[in-house]
């Protein structure tokens, strides 16, 4: 019985000692926490720059298409058998050169018949005129003879026009592409014969956002490059659409570029650099100083030794900097490092770097 009481006494004493230890331990922890909370905030060491006005040549980078100066699909206006092909595939042809001849034997026979009728009608009109002068026939009878003559003459002219359509000539100088017919092929107005392209000059077609529409002028020079070619080409703006496209809110523009050496191929894309106005007092900041947020972008500046959050609006960018259009002013001290670790109102130790 004595042993049992001793064991119970030891257990109760151990439990009391454990409770006392936990109470003292928690008290010590609270004191440490209070000491920490009462200590001043740690100061962040950051880099920064003082904003100064800079010269900035504002420009747009756009995509456009390269088109031939002139380009058509050669087709026959009349149906018939191809009698002759007078061009080589891929060759250069001059304006007015005959390219295709469609057989016109039947039309020439019709022309001979029409000319015979015209001759007879002409003679009948001449006789009727003489008889009218002698008052041997009425004015009405003469008018009938004259109308028959005019009709026969018109029929002759119509057949001559159809014969002229059997010869396809180049409407402008250029290069003929691959032909899809051979001598003896029966062609119709829907048959594609070949393509004729003038590439001595090429057209550059592109669109710009409507907010830049007022800045575009005729004769302005643009530069562009093409895929796989580092050479920079120049083009001159010569035409602008008179209205903004409502669905895309863009203005379509067309420029023309010389292509004497044939390096620019119609149908390819052009990477266009379009110069806008030059600003002498632009504010440019490093891209790494910007924090994207839900409604835009923000940066931190220093004010009275503390970090201050500023919402900004930006425009074009260069390789390392971006143009700020609102939110910052000349003389502000911008924080450029450690921006993800600081908060609004946090004390900072600034180290100015050369801007």
GROMACS .gro file of C-alpha atoms in nm:
model
  355
    1UNK     CA    1   0.000   0.000   0.000
    2UNK     CA    2   0.286   0.232   0.080
    3UNK     CA    3   0.444   0.157  -0.260
    4UNK     CA    4   0.117   0.246  -0.439
    5UNK     CA    5   0.095   0.580  -0.258
    6UNK     CA    6   0.454   0.661  -0.342
    7UNK     CA    7   0.394   0.593  -0.714
    8UNK     CA    8   0.082   0.813  -0.717
    9UNK     CA    9   0.273   1.090  -0.540
   10UNK     CA   10   0.555   1.078  -0.795
   11UNK     CA   11   0.312   1.090  -1.090
   12UNK     CA   12   0.126   1.390  -0.950
   13UNK     CA   13   0.452   1.567  -0.876
   14UNK     CA   14   0.584   1.503  -1.228
   15UNK     CA   15   0.261   1.634  -1.384
   16UNK     CA   16   0.279   1.952  -1.175
   17UNK     CA   17   0.645   2.003  -1.277
   18UNK     CA   18   0.557   1.959  -1.647
   19UNK     CA   19   0.276   2.216  -1.626
   20UNK     CA   20   0.504   2.463  -1.453
   21UNK     CA   21   0.771   2.416  -1.722
   22UNK     CA   22   0.525   2.478  -2.006
   23UNK     CA   23   0.397   2.795  -1.836
   24UNK     CA   24   0.748   2.934  -1.795
   25UNK     CA   25   0.842   2.837  -2.152
   26UNK     CA   26   0.537   3.012  -2.305
   27UNK     CA   27   0.606   3.323  -2.098
   28UNK     CA   28   0.963   3.338  -2.222
   29UNK     CA   29   0.844   3.295  -2.585
   30UNK     CA   30   0.591   3.578  -2.545
   31UNK     CA   31   0.860   3.807  -2.413
   32UNK     CA   32   1.080   3.734  -2.714
   33UNK     CA   33   0.789   3.796  -2.952
   34UNK     CA   34   0.707   4.125  -2.784
   35UNK     CA   35   1.067   4.230  -2.810
   36UNK     CA   36   1.069   4.153  -3.183
   37UNK     CA   37   0.743   4.333  -3.248
   38UNK     CA   38   0.868   4.638  -3.072
   39UNK     CA   39   1.190   4.650  -3.277
   40UNK     CA   40   1.211   4.880  -3.584
   41UNK     CA   41   1.147   4.736  -3.937
   42UNK     CA   42   1.445   4.610  -4.134
   43UNK     CA   43   1.552   4.861  -4.399
   44UNK     CA   44   1.586   4.735  -4.760
   45UNK     CA   45   1.890   4.836  -4.962
   46UNK     CA   46   1.787   4.910  -5.323
   47UNK     CA   47   1.926   5.066  -5.640
   48UNK     CA   48   1.758   5.363  -5.801
   49UNK     CA   49   1.784   5.626  -6.070
   50UNK     CA   50   1.676   5.989  -6.095
   51UNK     CA   51   1.454   6.029  -6.401
   52UNK     CA   52   1.582   6.269  -6.665
   53UNK     CA   53   1.430   6.374  -7.000
   54UNK     CA   54   1.564   6.184  -7.300
   55UNK     CA   55   1.534   6.206  -7.676
   56UNK     CA   56   1.319   5.924  -7.812
   57UNK     CA   57   1.248   5.847  -8.177
   58UNK     CA   58   0.904   5.692  -8.149
   59UNK     CA   59   0.835   5.417  -8.403
   60UNK     CA   60   0.589   5.136  -8.470
   61UNK     CA   61   0.681   4.781  -8.564
   62UNK     CA   62   0.418   4.630  -8.792
   63UNK     CA   63   0.361   4.338  -9.027
   64UNK     CA   64   0.260   4.394  -9.387
   65UNK     CA   65   0.238   4.213  -9.718
   66UNK     CA   66   0.441   4.259 -10.034
   67UNK     CA   67   0.242   4.271 -10.357
   68UNK     CA   68   0.347   4.313 -10.717
   69UNK     CA   69   0.312   4.661 -10.861
   70UNK     CA   70   0.092   4.513 -11.135
   71UNK     CA   71  -0.033   4.155 -11.160
   72UNK     CA   72  -0.297   3.984 -11.375
   73UNK     CA   73  -0.414   3.638 -11.477
   74UNK     CA   74  -0.403   3.593 -11.853
   75UNK     CA   75  -0.731   3.457 -11.991
   76UNK     CA   76  -0.892   3.454 -12.333
   77UNK     CA   77  -1.204   3.665 -12.388
   78UNK     CA   78  -1.325   3.425 -12.657
   79UNK     CA   79  -1.348   3.046 -12.667
   80UNK     CA   80  -1.144   2.855 -12.922
   81UNK     CA   81  -0.838   2.646 -13.005
   82UNK     CA   82  -0.497   2.791 -12.917
   83UNK     CA   83  -0.318   2.848 -13.245
   84UNK     CA   84   0.008   2.992 -13.114
   85UNK     CA   85   0.199   3.067 -12.793
   86UNK     CA   86   0.456   3.345 -12.832
   87UNK     CA   87   0.630   3.365 -12.494
   88UNK     CA   88   0.871   3.160 -12.286
   89UNK     CA   89   0.781   3.069 -11.930
   90UNK     CA   90   0.954   3.296 -11.681
   91UNK     CA   91   1.061   3.543 -11.949
   92UNK     CA   92   1.029   3.921 -11.951
   93UNK     CA   93   0.782   4.064 -12.205
   94UNK     CA   94   0.723   4.422 -12.312
   95UNK     CA   95   0.391   4.602 -12.314
   96UNK     CA   96   0.193   4.530 -12.632
   97UNK     CA   97   0.371   4.202 -12.716
   98UNK     CA   98   0.140   3.930 -12.850
   99UNK     CA   99   0.137   3.633 -12.612
  100UNK     CA  100  -0.142   3.402 -12.735
  101UNK     CA  101  -0.335   3.358 -13.058
  102UNK     CA  102  -0.669   3.177 -13.065
  103UNK     CA  103  -0.787   3.030 -13.397
  104UNK     CA  104  -1.012   3.284 -13.574
  105UNK     CA  105  -1.088   3.112 -13.907
  106UNK     CA  106  -1.462   3.101 -13.842
  107UNK     CA  107  -1.470   3.464 -13.733
  108UNK     CA  108  -1.283   3.572 -14.046
  109UNK     CA  109  -1.538   3.391 -14.261
  110UNK     CA  110  -1.814   3.574 -14.075
  111UNK     CA  111  -1.627   3.899 -14.132
  112UNK     CA  112  -1.610   3.839 -14.508
  113UNK     CA  113  -1.981   3.773 -14.512
  114UNK     CA  114  -2.054   4.084 -14.310
  115UNK     CA  115  -1.838   4.299 -14.537
  116UNK     CA  116  -2.030   4.173 -14.841
  117UNK     CA  117  -2.360   4.265 -14.677
  118UNK     CA  118  -2.218   4.603 -14.582
  119UNK     CA  119  -2.111   4.671 -14.940
  120UNK     CA  120  -2.457   4.581 -15.072
  121UNK     CA  121  -2.629   4.792 -14.807
  122UNK     CA  122  -2.398   5.083 -14.887
  123UNK     CA  123  -2.488   5.064 -15.254
  124UNK     CA  124  -2.860   5.044 -15.175
  125UNK     CA  125  -2.828   5.349 -14.950
  126UNK     CA  126  -2.648   5.542 -15.227
  127UNK     CA  127  -2.919   5.461 -15.482
  128UNK     CA  128  -3.197   5.545 -15.240
  129UNK     CA  129  -3.036   5.881 -15.176
  130UNK     CA  130  -3.030   5.963 -15.547
  131UNK     CA  131  -3.393   5.860 -15.587
  132UNK     CA  132  -3.490   6.071 -15.287
  133UNK     CA  133  -3.324   6.375 -15.446
  134UNK     CA  134  -3.539   6.314 -15.760
  135UNK     CA  135  -3.843   6.262 -15.537
  136UNK     CA  136  -3.884   5.913 -15.680
  137UNK     CA  137  -3.913   5.758 -15.331
  138UNK     CA  138  -4.032   5.884 -14.996
  139UNK     CA  139  -3.814   5.988 -14.702
  140UNK     CA  140  -3.935   5.680 -14.516
  141UNK     CA  141  -3.803   5.443 -14.785
  142UNK     CA  142  -3.465   5.616 -14.776
  143UNK     CA  143  -3.452   5.589 -14.396
  144UNK     CA  144  -3.506   5.212 -14.423
  145UNK     CA  145  -3.216   5.175 -14.670
  146UNK     CA  146  -2.989   5.390 -14.453
  147UNK     CA  147  -3.074   5.192 -14.139
  148UNK     CA  148  -2.988   4.864 -14.315
  149UNK     CA  149  -2.650   5.011 -14.414
  150UNK     CA  150  -2.572   5.128 -14.061
  151UNK     CA  151  -2.672   4.787 -13.921
  152UNK     CA  152  -2.446   4.605 -14.166
  153UNK     CA  153  -2.159   4.838 -14.079
  154UNK     CA  154  -2.208   4.774 -13.706
  155UNK     CA  155  -2.212   4.398 -13.764
  156UNK     CA  156  -1.878   4.423 -13.942
  157UNK     CA  157  -1.727   4.623 -13.656
  158UNK     CA  158  -1.856   4.368 -13.403
  159UNK     CA  159  -1.690   4.077 -13.578
  160UNK     CA  160  -1.367   4.276 -13.613
  161UNK     CA  161  -1.372   4.333 -13.237
  162UNK     CA  162  -1.420   3.961 -13.174
  163UNK     CA  163  -1.125   3.883 -13.402
  164UNK     CA  164  -0.910   4.131 -13.209
  165UNK     CA  165  -0.994   3.942 -12.888
  166UNK     CA  166  -0.838   3.625 -13.028
  167UNK     CA  167  -0.496   3.787 -12.981
  168UNK     CA  168  -0.387   3.826 -12.618
  169UNK     CA  169  -0.125   4.098 -12.574
  170UNK     CA  170   0.066   4.211 -12.264
  171UNK     CA  171  -0.114   4.511 -12.109
  172UNK     CA  172   0.209   4.610 -11.930
  173UNK     CA  173   0.573   4.506 -11.920
  174UNK     CA  174   0.657   4.227 -11.679
  175UNK     CA  175   0.752   3.866 -11.627
  176UNK     CA  176   0.529   3.582 -11.746
  177UNK     CA  177   0.487   3.289 -11.509
  178UNK     CA  178   0.428   2.920 -11.578
  179UNK     CA  179   0.173   2.851 -11.850
  180UNK     CA  180  -0.106   2.598 -11.801
  181UNK     CA  181  -0.193   2.540 -12.169
  182UNK     CA  182  -0.029   2.404 -12.482
  183UNK     CA  183  -0.082   2.471 -12.854
  184UNK     CA  184  -0.410   2.308 -12.955
  185UNK     CA  185  -0.572   2.350 -12.613
  186UNK     CA  186  -0.935   2.456 -12.620
  187UNK     CA  187  -0.963   2.763 -12.400
  188UNK     CA  188  -1.260   2.952 -12.262
  189UNK     CA  189  -1.282   3.277 -12.064
  190UNK     CA  190  -1.247   3.068 -11.744
  191UNK     CA  191  -0.921   2.899 -11.852
  192UNK     CA  192  -0.610   3.031 -11.675
  193UNK     CA  193  -0.331   3.065 -11.931
  194UNK     CA  194  -0.053   3.218 -11.715
  195UNK     CA  195   0.020   3.506 -11.482
  196UNK     CA  196   0.187   3.832 -11.580
  197UNK     CA  197   0.364   4.019 -11.298
  198UNK     CA  198   0.550   4.349 -11.291
  199UNK     CA  199   0.800   4.341 -11.002
  200UNK     CA  200   1.029   4.630 -11.096
  201UNK     CA  201   0.845   4.797 -10.810
  202UNK     CA  202   0.650   4.630 -10.528
  203UNK     CA  203   0.368   4.756 -10.309
  204UNK     CA  204   0.383   4.728  -9.930
  205UNK     CA  205   0.037   4.711  -9.773
  206UNK     CA  206  -0.009   4.741  -9.396
  207UNK     CA  207  -0.247   4.875  -9.131
  208UNK     CA  208  -0.189   5.098  -8.829
  209UNK     CA  209  -0.402   5.158  -8.516
  210UNK     CA  210  -0.645   5.446  -8.552
  211UNK     CA  211  -0.473   5.657  -8.284
  212UNK     CA  212  -0.175   5.700  -8.519
  213UNK     CA  213  -0.385   5.776  -8.829
  214UNK     CA  214  -0.341   6.154  -8.805
  215UNK     CA  215   0.038   6.115  -8.811
  216UNK     CA  216   0.049   5.942  -9.149
  217UNK     CA  217   0.138   6.152  -9.454
  218UNK     CA  218   0.202   6.080  -9.820
  219UNK     CA  219   0.568   6.062  -9.929
  220UNK     CA  220   0.681   5.955  -9.578
  221UNK     CA  221   0.965   5.703  -9.587
  222UNK     CA  222   0.938   5.368  -9.408
  223UNK     CA  223   1.191   5.089  -9.368
  224UNK     CA  224   1.125   4.716  -9.370
  225UNK     CA  225   1.291   4.375  -9.376
  226UNK     CA  226   1.181   4.035  -9.501
  227UNK     CA  227   1.207   3.686  -9.357
  228UNK     CA  228   1.551   3.532  -9.403
  229UNK     CA  229   1.704   3.858  -9.524
  230UNK     CA  230   1.877   4.106  -9.294
  231UNK     CA  231   1.895   4.377  -9.562
  232UNK     CA  232   1.692   4.689  -9.481
  233UNK     CA  233   1.474   4.822  -9.764
  234UNK     CA  234   1.308   5.162  -9.805
  235UNK     CA  235   0.960   5.240  -9.932
  236UNK     CA  236   0.760   5.560  -9.982
  237UNK     CA  237   0.398   5.594  -9.869
  238UNK     CA  238   0.182   5.697 -10.166
  239UNK     CA  239  -0.176   5.615 -10.067
  240UNK     CA  240  -0.395   5.600  -9.755
  241UNK     CA  241  -0.749   5.471  -9.719
  242UNK     CA  242  -0.988   5.766  -9.668
  243UNK     CA  243  -1.153   5.602  -9.365
  244UNK     CA  244  -1.067   5.378  -9.069
  245UNK     CA  245  -1.183   5.016  -9.092
  246UNK     CA  246  -1.460   4.990  -8.831
  247UNK     CA  247  -1.419   4.621  -8.749
  248UNK     CA  248  -1.045   4.641  -8.673
  249UNK     CA  249  -1.015   5.016  -8.593
  250UNK     CA  250  -0.714   5.040  -8.822
  251UNK     CA  251  -0.617   5.252  -9.121
  252UNK     CA  252  -0.479   5.075  -9.428
  253UNK     CA  253  -0.174   5.229  -9.593
  254UNK     CA  254   0.021   5.145  -9.907
  255UNK     CA  255   0.383   5.225  -9.992
  256UNK     CA  256   0.596   5.149 -10.295
  257UNK     CA  257   0.955   5.023 -10.308
  258UNK     CA  258   1.204   4.982 -10.590
  259UNK     CA  259   1.289   4.621 -10.675
  260UNK     CA  260   1.530   4.638 -10.969
  261UNK     CA  261   1.735   4.341 -10.849
  262UNK     CA  262   1.428   4.124 -10.778
  263UNK     CA  263   1.508   4.053 -10.411
  264UNK     CA  264   1.152   4.129 -10.300
  265UNK     CA  265   0.901   3.860 -10.393
  266UNK     CA  266   0.527   3.931 -10.412
  267UNK     CA  267   0.326   3.736 -10.157
  268UNK     CA  268   0.587   3.749  -9.880
  269UNK     CA  269   0.559   3.928  -9.545
  270UNK     CA  270   0.734   4.253  -9.458
  271UNK     CA  271   0.846   4.356  -9.109
  272UNK     CA  272   0.784   4.730  -9.117
  273UNK     CA  273   0.942   4.997  -8.899
  274UNK     CA  274   0.725   5.308  -8.914
  275UNK     CA  275   0.875   5.629  -8.770
  276UNK     CA  276   0.642   5.850  -8.567
  277UNK     CA  277   0.706   6.184  -8.398
  278UNK     CA  278   1.037   6.242  -8.217
  279UNK     CA  279   1.014   6.338  -7.847
  280UNK     CA  280   1.285   6.548  -7.682
  281UNK     CA  281   1.153   6.518  -7.324
  282UNK     CA  282   1.052   6.153  -7.308
  283UNK     CA  283   1.066   5.955  -6.982
  284UNK     CA  284   1.227   5.614  -7.035
  285UNK     CA  285   1.265   5.361  -6.755
  286UNK     CA  286   1.428   5.015  -6.738
  287UNK     CA  287   1.186   4.734  -6.816
  288UNK     CA  288   1.296   4.539  -6.507
  289UNK     CA  289   1.163   4.816  -6.279
  290UNK     CA  290   0.802   4.751  -6.384
  291UNK     CA  291   0.563   4.520  -6.196
  292UNK     CA  292   0.263   4.393  -6.397
  293UNK     CA  293  -0.068   4.415  -6.208
  294UNK     CA  294  -0.428   4.331  -6.289
  295UNK     CA  295  -0.524   4.673  -6.423
  296UNK     CA  296  -0.194   4.776  -6.576
  297UNK     CA  297   0.160   4.835  -6.448
  298UNK     CA  298   0.319   4.984  -6.138
  299UNK     CA  299   0.662   5.097  -6.018
  300UNK     CA  300   0.814   5.210  -5.688
  301UNK     CA  301   0.972   5.547  -5.629
  302UNK     CA  302   1.130   5.680  -5.310
  303UNK     CA  303   0.976   5.965  -5.116
  304UNK     CA  304   1.115   6.078  -4.778
  305UNK     CA  305   1.316   5.757  -4.747
  306UNK     CA  306   1.017   5.530  -4.803
  307UNK     CA  307   0.891   5.331  -5.100
  308UNK     CA  308   0.586   5.470  -5.279
  309UNK     CA  309   0.377   5.275  -5.528
  310UNK     CA  310   0.289   5.454  -5.855
  311UNK     CA  311   0.055   5.331  -6.132
  312UNK     CA  312   0.195   5.411  -6.478
  313UNK     CA  313   0.091   5.397  -6.842
  314UNK     CA  314   0.341   5.301  -7.110
  315UNK     CA  315   0.378   5.310  -7.486
  316UNK     CA  316   0.654   5.182  -7.712
  317UNK     CA  317   0.965   5.011  -7.591
  318UNK     CA  318   1.324   4.963  -7.695
  319UNK     CA  319   1.545   4.666  -7.622
  320UNK     CA  320   1.606   4.770  -7.257
  321UNK     CA  321   1.373   5.062  -7.185
  322UNK     CA  322   1.005   5.150  -7.212
  323UNK     CA  323   0.837   5.486  -7.273
  324UNK     CA  324   0.620   5.612  -6.983
  325UNK     CA  325   0.328   5.833  -7.087
  326UNK     CA  326   0.177   5.902  -6.742
  327UNK     CA  327   0.242   5.843  -6.372
  328UNK     CA  328   0.604   5.959  -6.352
  329UNK     CA  329   0.773   6.295  -6.395
  330UNK     CA  330   1.124   6.424  -6.442
  331UNK     CA  331   1.308   6.428  -6.108
  332UNK     CA  332   1.135   6.125  -5.956
  333UNK     CA  333   1.369   5.868  -5.801
  334UNK     CA  334   1.278   5.527  -5.942
  335UNK     CA  335   1.364   5.205  -5.760
  336UNK     CA  336   1.518   4.959  -6.006
  337UNK     CA  337   1.614   4.658  -5.789
  338UNK     CA  338   1.452   4.450  -5.517
  339UNK     CA  339   1.106   4.568  -5.622
  340UNK     CA  340   0.939   4.234  -5.549
  341UNK     CA  341   1.054   4.242  -5.184
  342UNK     CA  342   0.937   4.592  -5.088
  343UNK     CA  343   0.592   4.722  -5.002
  344UNK     CA  344   0.414   5.054  -4.993
  345UNK     CA  345   0.564   5.273  -4.719
  346UNK     CA  346   0.857   5.042  -4.645
  347UNK     CA  347   1.179   5.225  -4.545
  348UNK     CA  348   1.453   5.188  -4.805
  349UNK     CA  349   1.820   5.271  -4.824
  350UNK     CA  350   1.881   5.400  -5.175
  351UNK     CA  351   2.195   5.356  -5.378
  352UNK     CA  352   2.184   5.585  -5.684
  353UNK     CA  353   2.324   5.447  -6.005
  354UNK     CA  354   2.412   5.628  -6.327
  355UNK     CA  355   2.116   5.663  -6.558
   0.00000   0.00000   0.00000
